[in-house]
GROMACS .gro file of C-alpha atoms in nm:
model
  299
    1LEU     CA    1   7.238  -8.291 -20.169
    2MET     CA    2   6.864  -8.352 -20.139
    3VAL     CA    3   6.909  -8.725 -20.082
    4ALA     CA    4   7.190  -8.678 -19.832
    5ARG     CA    5   6.994  -8.404 -19.639
    6ALA     CA    6   6.678  -8.625 -19.622
    7LEU     CA    7   6.866  -8.927 -19.501
    8ALA     CA    8   7.073  -8.727 -19.249
    9ARG     CA    9   6.756  -8.580 -19.113
   10GLY     CA   10   6.639  -8.937 -19.067
   11GLY     CA   11   6.936  -9.008 -18.843
   12LYS     CA   12   7.165  -9.182 -19.101
   13ARG     CA   13   7.537  -9.117 -19.114
   14ILE     CA   14   7.618  -9.001 -19.470
   15ILE     CA   15   7.931  -8.975 -19.672
   16LEU     CA   16   7.868  -8.764 -19.993
   17LEU     CA   17   8.122  -8.821 -20.276
   18GLU     CA   18   8.138  -8.540 -20.534
   19ALA     CA   19   8.344  -8.583 -20.847
   20ARG     CA   20   8.383  -8.210 -20.899
   21ASN     CA   21   8.542  -7.960 -20.666
   22ARG     CA   22   8.209  -7.775 -20.623
   23ALA     CA   23   7.855  -7.869 -20.550
   24GLY     CA   24   7.559  -7.841 -20.795
   25GLY     CA   25   7.646  -8.052 -21.091
   26ARG     CA   26   7.457  -7.916 -21.389
   27ILE     CA   27   7.380  -7.609 -21.180
   28ASP     CA   28   7.689  -7.400 -21.233
   29VAL     CA   29   7.705  -7.035 -21.141
   30LEU     CA   30   7.975  -6.829 -21.318
   31PRO     CA   31   8.170  -6.549 -21.127
   32GLU     CA   32   8.017  -6.195 -21.150
   33SER     CA   33   8.330  -6.070 -21.303
   34GLU     CA   34   8.261  -6.266 -21.629
   35PHE     CA   35   7.907  -6.138 -21.708
   36GLY     CA   36   7.843  -5.859 -21.461
   37TYR     CA   37   7.610  -6.080 -21.256
   38ALA     CA   38   7.611  -6.439 -21.127
   39ALA     CA   39   7.514  -6.579 -21.474
   40GLU     CA   40   7.389  -6.949 -21.493
   41ALA     CA   41   7.608  -7.170 -21.709
   42GLY     CA   42   7.376  -7.457 -21.648
   43ALA     CA   43   7.029  -7.465 -21.502
   44GLU     CA   44   6.857  -7.131 -21.511
   45PHE     CA   45   6.482  -7.155 -21.499
   46VAL     CA   46   6.219  -7.298 -21.261
   47HIS     CA   47   5.964  -7.476 -21.493
   48GLY     CA   48   5.599  -7.533 -21.390
   49ALA     CA   49   5.490  -7.615 -21.042
   50ALA     CA   50   5.832  -7.759 -20.938
   51HIS     CA   51   5.708  -7.829 -20.587
   52HIS     CA   52   6.042  -7.964 -20.447
   53THR     CA   53   6.234  -7.665 -20.585
   54ARG     CA   54   5.984  -7.416 -20.446
   55ASP     CA   55   5.980  -7.587 -20.102
   56VAL     CA   56   6.361  -7.556 -20.079
   57MET     CA   57   6.346  -7.196 -20.202
   58ARG     CA   58   6.096  -7.108 -19.923
   59GLU     CA   59   6.329  -7.280 -19.665
   60ALA     CA   60   6.629  -7.085 -19.797
   61GLY     CA   61   6.428  -6.756 -19.804
   62LEU     CA   62   6.471  -6.729 -20.186
   63SER     CA   63   6.204  -6.574 -20.421
   64LEU     CA   64   6.076  -6.648 -20.773
   65THR     CA   65   6.083  -6.399 -21.059
   66VAL     CA   66   5.803  -6.487 -21.303
   67LEU     CA   67   5.903  -6.472 -21.666
   68ASP     CA   68   5.716  -6.209 -21.872
   69GLY     CA   69   5.803  -5.972 -22.155
   70THR     CA   70   5.748  -6.034 -22.519
   71GLY     CA   71   5.859  -6.307 -22.754
   72TRP     CA   72   6.008  -6.212 -23.097
   73GLN     CA   73   6.066  -6.403 -23.420
   74ALA     CA   74   6.349  -6.363 -23.667
   75GLU     CA   75   6.247  -6.469 -24.020
   76ASN     CA   76   6.448  -6.397 -24.337
   77GLY     CA   77   6.626  -6.109 -24.165
   78VAL     CA   78   6.299  -5.955 -24.041
   79LEU     CA   79   6.223  -5.914 -23.676
   80SER     CA   80   5.862  -5.937 -23.556
   81SER     CA   81   5.673  -5.977 -23.237
   82SER     CA   82   5.565  -6.339 -23.199
   83GLN     CA   83   5.297  -6.502 -22.993
   84ARG     CA   84   5.421  -6.854 -23.104
   85VAL     CA   85   5.076  -6.977 -23.209
   86THR     CA   86   5.105  -7.338 -23.314
   87PRO     CA   87   4.929  -7.389 -23.654
   88ASN     CA   88   4.658  -7.656 -23.671
   89ALA     CA   89   4.666  -7.672 -23.291
   90ASP     CA   90   4.316  -7.798 -23.253
   91GLU     CA   91   4.360  -8.079 -23.497
   92PHE     CA   92   4.689  -8.180 -23.341
   93ARG     CA   93   4.518  -8.198 -22.998
   94ARG     CA   94   4.240  -8.409 -23.124
   95GLU     CA   95   4.481  -8.658 -23.274
   96LEU     CA   96   4.679  -8.666 -22.951
   97ILE     CA   97   4.375  -8.739 -22.748
   98ALA     CA   98   4.264  -9.022 -22.989
   99LEU     CA   99   4.608  -9.192 -22.989
  100LYS     CA  100   4.569  -9.538 -22.832
  101GLN     CA  101   4.922  -9.681 -22.872
  102ASP     CA  102   5.242  -9.480 -22.800
  103LEU     CA  103   5.462  -9.373 -23.091
  104PRO     CA  104   5.784  -9.177 -23.123
  105VAL     CA  105   5.679  -8.817 -23.190
  106ALA     CA  106   5.850  -8.812 -23.542
  107GLU     CA  107   5.644  -9.123 -23.639
  108PHE     CA  108   5.327  -8.969 -23.502
  109LEU     CA  109   5.376  -8.650 -23.705
  110ALA     CA  110   5.457  -8.856 -24.019
  111ARG     CA  111   5.138  -9.074 -23.983
  112HIS     CA  112   4.889  -8.805 -23.896
  113PHE     CA  113   5.037  -8.485 -24.026
  114GLY     CA  114   5.255  -8.593 -24.324
  115ASP     CA  115   5.079  -8.374 -24.568
  116PRO     CA  116   5.279  -8.071 -24.691
  117ARG     CA  117   5.013  -7.835 -24.550
  118TYR     CA  118   5.120  -7.945 -24.206
  119ALA     CA  119   5.484  -7.846 -24.263
  120GLU     CA  120   5.462  -7.550 -24.004
  121LEU     CA  121   5.304  -7.771 -23.750
  122ARG     CA  122   5.566  -8.045 -23.779
  123TYR     CA  123   5.841  -7.786 -23.759
  124ALA     CA  124   5.679  -7.625 -23.438
  125ILE     CA  125   5.629  -7.961 -23.261
  126THR     CA  126   5.976  -8.081 -23.355
  127ARG     CA  127   6.139  -7.756 -23.241
  128MET     CA  128   5.959  -7.792 -22.911
  129VAL     CA  129   6.062  -8.157 -22.849
  130GLU     CA  130   6.428  -8.083 -22.936
  131GLY     CA  131   6.449  -7.741 -22.778
  132TYR     CA  132   6.247  -7.773 -22.455
  133ASP     CA  133   6.294  -8.135 -22.377
  134ALA     CA  134   6.641  -8.172 -22.540
  135ALA     CA  135   6.498  -8.495 -22.704
  136ASP     CA  136   6.522  -8.672 -23.024
  137PRO     CA  137   6.183  -8.675 -23.191
  138SER     CA  138   6.263  -9.022 -23.347
  139ARG     CA  139   6.281  -9.167 -22.992
  140ALA     CA  140   6.070  -8.933 -22.770
  141SER     CA  141   5.735  -9.071 -22.656
  142THR     CA  142   5.418  -8.908 -22.792
  143PHE     CA  143   5.237  -9.019 -22.475
  144ALA     CA  144   5.491  -8.828 -22.263
  145LEU     CA  145   5.441  -8.526 -22.492
  146ARG     CA  146   5.065  -8.555 -22.437
  147GLU     CA  147   5.103  -8.567 -22.068
  148GLU     CA  148   5.335  -8.276 -22.058
  149TRP     CA  149   5.130  -8.050 -22.289
  150MET     CA  150   4.782  -8.147 -22.207
  151GLY     CA  151   4.803  -8.287 -21.856
  152ARG     CA  152   4.997  -8.079 -21.617
  153GLY     CA  153   5.097  -7.837 -21.882
  154LEU     CA  154   5.426  -7.646 -21.897
  155GLY     CA  155   5.304  -7.413 -21.627
  156GLN     CA  156   5.446  -7.091 -21.498
  157GLN     CA  157   5.803  -7.022 -21.594
  158GLY     CA  158   6.035  -6.827 -21.373
  159ARG     CA  159   6.388  -6.772 -21.238
  160ILE     CA  160   6.517  -6.784 -20.882
  161ALA     CA  161   6.568  -6.400 -20.818
  162GLU     CA  162   6.882  -6.459 -20.617
  163GLY     CA  163   7.004  -6.729 -20.868
  164TYR     CA  164   7.060  -7.105 -20.821
  165GLY     CA  165   7.387  -7.044 -20.641
  166PRO     CA  166   7.232  -6.961 -20.305
  167LEU     CA  167   7.000  -7.255 -20.332
  168ILE     CA  168   7.301  -7.500 -20.366
  169ALA     CA  169   7.483  -7.314 -20.084
  170PHE     CA  170   7.178  -7.349 -19.857
  171LEU     CA  171   7.150  -7.723 -19.922
  172LEU     CA  172   7.522  -7.780 -19.873
  173ASP     CA  173   7.526  -7.581 -19.550
  174ASP     CA  174   7.220  -7.783 -19.427
  175CYS     CA  175   7.397  -8.110 -19.507
  176ARG     CA  176   7.701  -8.013 -19.313
  177ARG     CA  177   7.501  -7.887 -19.019
  178LEU     CA  178   7.341  -8.241 -19.017
  179GLY     CA  179   7.682  -8.405 -19.003
  180VAL     CA  180   7.713  -8.509 -19.371
  181ALA     CA  181   8.082  -8.572 -19.462
  182VAL     CA  182   8.149  -8.415 -19.799
  183TYR     CA  183   8.454  -8.528 -20.014
  184TRP     CA  184   8.545  -8.323 -20.323
  185GLY     CA  185   8.721  -8.453 -20.629
  186ALA     CA  186   8.597  -8.807 -20.550
  187VAL     CA  187   8.548  -8.958 -20.892
  188VAL     CA  188   8.392  -9.298 -20.829
  189THR     CA  189   8.502  -9.578 -21.057
  190SER     CA  190   8.347  -9.885 -20.904
  191ILE     CA  191   8.099 -10.008 -20.642
  192ASP     CA  192   8.144 -10.364 -20.501
  193ALA     CA  193   7.883 -10.544 -20.287
  194ALA     CA  194   7.943 -10.836 -20.055
  195GLN     CA  195   7.798 -10.955 -19.725
  196ALA     CA  196   7.536 -10.673 -19.712
  197LYS     CA  197   7.806 -10.409 -19.738
  198VAL     CA  198   7.930 -10.195 -20.019
  199THR     CA  199   8.274 -10.070 -20.106
  200VAL     CA  200   8.305  -9.761 -20.322
  201ARG     CA  201   8.638  -9.695 -20.500
  202CYS     CA  202   8.753  -9.360 -20.644
  203ARG     CA  203   8.995  -9.290 -20.920
  204ASP     CA  204   9.255  -9.141 -20.694
  205GLY     CA  205   9.272  -9.459 -20.482
  206ARG     CA  206   9.044  -9.362 -20.197
  207PHE     CA  207   8.774  -9.614 -20.092
  208PHE     CA  208   8.473  -9.602 -19.863
  209ALA     CA  209   8.273  -9.875 -19.702
  210ALA     CA  210   7.915  -9.832 -19.607
  211ASP     CA  211   7.584 -10.023 -19.563
  212ALA     CA  212   7.445  -9.891 -19.887
  213ALA     CA  213   7.525  -9.661 -20.182
  214ILE     CA  214   7.283  -9.426 -20.364
  215LEU     CA  215   7.391  -9.318 -20.704
  216THR     CA  216   7.272  -8.970 -20.820
  217VAL     CA  217   7.501  -8.934 -21.120
  218PRO     CA  218   7.366  -8.802 -21.455
  219LEU     CA  219   7.261  -9.083 -21.678
  220PRO     CA  220   7.541  -9.041 -21.936
  221LEU     CA  221   7.799  -9.099 -21.654
  222LEU     CA  222   7.626  -9.409 -21.509
  223GLY     CA  223   7.801  -9.642 -21.759
  224SER     CA  224   8.141  -9.524 -21.644
  225ILE     CA  225   8.100  -9.676 -21.300
  226ALA     CA  226   8.162 -10.051 -21.260
  227LEU     CA  227   7.862 -10.185 -21.067
  228PRO     CA  228   7.776 -10.521 -20.904
  229GLU     CA  229   7.625 -10.774 -21.143
  230ALA     CA  230   7.282 -10.747 -20.980
  231ALA     CA  231   7.275 -10.371 -21.047
  232LYS     CA  232   7.406 -10.366 -21.406
  233ASP     CA  233   7.066 -10.466 -21.568
  234VAL     CA  234   6.884 -10.208 -21.355
  235ALA     CA  235   7.122  -9.938 -21.457
  236ALA     CA  236   7.098 -10.033 -21.829
  237ALA     CA  237   6.713 -10.022 -21.814
  238ALA     CA  238   6.713  -9.691 -21.642
  239ILE     CA  239   6.942  -9.542 -21.922
  240ALA     CA  240   6.726  -9.703 -22.191
  241ASP     CA  241   6.380  -9.595 -22.037
  242ILE     CA  242   6.462  -9.247 -21.921
  243GLY     CA  243   6.702  -9.138 -22.204
  244PHE     CA  244   6.897  -8.811 -22.213
  245GLY     CA  245   6.975  -8.534 -22.475
  246ASN     CA  246   7.246  -8.288 -22.546
  247VAL     CA  247   7.245  -7.915 -22.497
  248VAL     CA  248   7.481  -7.634 -22.604
  249LYS     CA  249   7.431  -7.311 -22.414
  250ILE     CA  250   7.603  -6.990 -22.528
  251LEU     CA  251   7.627  -6.663 -22.317
  252LEU     CA  252   7.718  -6.348 -22.500
  253ARG     CA  253   7.807  -6.033 -22.308
  254PHE     CA  254   7.783  -5.694 -22.497
  255SER     CA  255   7.862  -5.333 -22.381
  256SER     CA  256   7.488  -5.255 -22.403
  257ASN     CA  257   7.157  -5.433 -22.462
  258TRP     CA  258   7.145  -5.304 -22.831
  259TRP     CA  259   6.852  -5.538 -22.920
  260ALA     CA  260   6.607  -5.322 -22.716
  261ALA     CA  261   6.613  -5.055 -22.988
  262ARG     CA  262   6.548  -5.316 -23.267
  263THR     CA  263   6.279  -5.515 -23.080
  264SER     CA  264   6.135  -5.387 -22.757
  265PRO     CA  265   6.290  -5.314 -22.409
  266ASP     CA  266   6.086  -5.605 -22.266
  267MET     CA  267   6.202  -5.872 -22.522
  268SER     CA  268   6.247  -6.196 -22.336
  269PHE     CA  269   6.287  -6.459 -22.606
  270LEU     CA  270   6.377  -6.462 -22.974
  271PHE     CA  271   6.315  -6.763 -23.197
  272SER     CA  272   6.444  -6.833 -23.547
  273ARG     CA  273   6.543  -7.105 -23.786
  274ALA     CA  274   6.904  -7.021 -23.746
  275ALA     CA  275   7.180  -7.279 -23.635
  276VAL     CA  276   7.115  -7.163 -23.280
  277PRO     CA  277   6.736  -7.122 -23.296
  278THR     CA  278   6.652  -6.988 -22.941
  279TRP     CA  279   6.790  -6.684 -22.757
  280TRP     CA  280   6.678  -6.512 -22.436
  281THR     CA  281   6.751  -6.202 -22.242
  282GLN     CA  282   6.770  -6.150 -21.870
  283HIS     CA  283   6.446  -5.941 -21.871
  284PRO     CA  284   6.323  -5.790 -21.639
  285ASP     CA  285   6.696  -5.740 -21.535
  286VAL     CA  286   6.888  -5.521 -21.795
  287HIS     CA  287   7.212  -5.706 -21.808
  288PRO     CA  288   7.347  -5.686 -22.164
  289VAL     CA  289   7.370  -6.057 -22.206
  290LEU     CA  290   7.207  -6.283 -22.464
  291THR     CA  291   7.186  -6.656 -22.414
  292GLY     CA  292   7.168  -6.899 -22.701
  293TRP     CA  293   7.023  -7.248 -22.667
  294LEU     CA  294   7.071  -7.543 -22.901
  295ALA     CA  295   6.933  -7.876 -22.785
  296GLY     CA  296   6.841  -8.222 -22.901
  297PRO     CA  297   7.009  -8.418 -23.190
  298ARG     CA  298   7.157  -8.107 -23.362
  299ALA     CA  299   7.349  -8.029 -23.039
   0.00000   0.00000   0.00000
């Protein structure tokens, strides 16, 4: 939607092929009847500066709700307020700064923090890489971790107060206003290139001819599209260099937010060593819904 809108603004005639029957991809808003509000089955938060997201939010007249509230920890059946202080953080930071050659995070931890006394540090860093980045520590770049944590930082976390749904609706309406032709259920299976033209074919037999094609599919789906020979190596390199991880997101709706009595009314996150280690509420909203998050290799 962002690419189509930008090109249409530049005077290009755009055909947008969407495999689903809705816009948004991994932004997926559930009907209010299911959870009592427009719950986010996919993307939910706005992380850090997110300049592009905030620019579009301003255009659409949407607002940001900054995350606050208290974090809690569940350990051996005991609930306690948690500030999530990373043990040996100063030493970890010094080793990160001193690192000259990139390593996978797991290898970096094994080399520099393999001693049993660093067990809590290894667990905390591994949990962050798997949970926040949905990455495999045996493959994730330590340099990337260093840039994320010590460069720009994770930044302010928030939610779109009105939800991601209105953001997608705004972009789709803007595309249509600019003359973008949108085709639903158009599952692309191949792209052929010949004589400075491309032909895009869909699973249902439809095909479209154009001067160029821009692929914005998620990386796991890129391999399912037959590409021209010249583009295959580029696609393979993109998949290998960028990488992707798995996530399981679970939404549970209750008759009341019972956890407020056991923790605090402003509990926002709950962390544990359980099979699903991360949970959050809709605070400051009081919807009786808990969201579970399991990411990375275990997902």
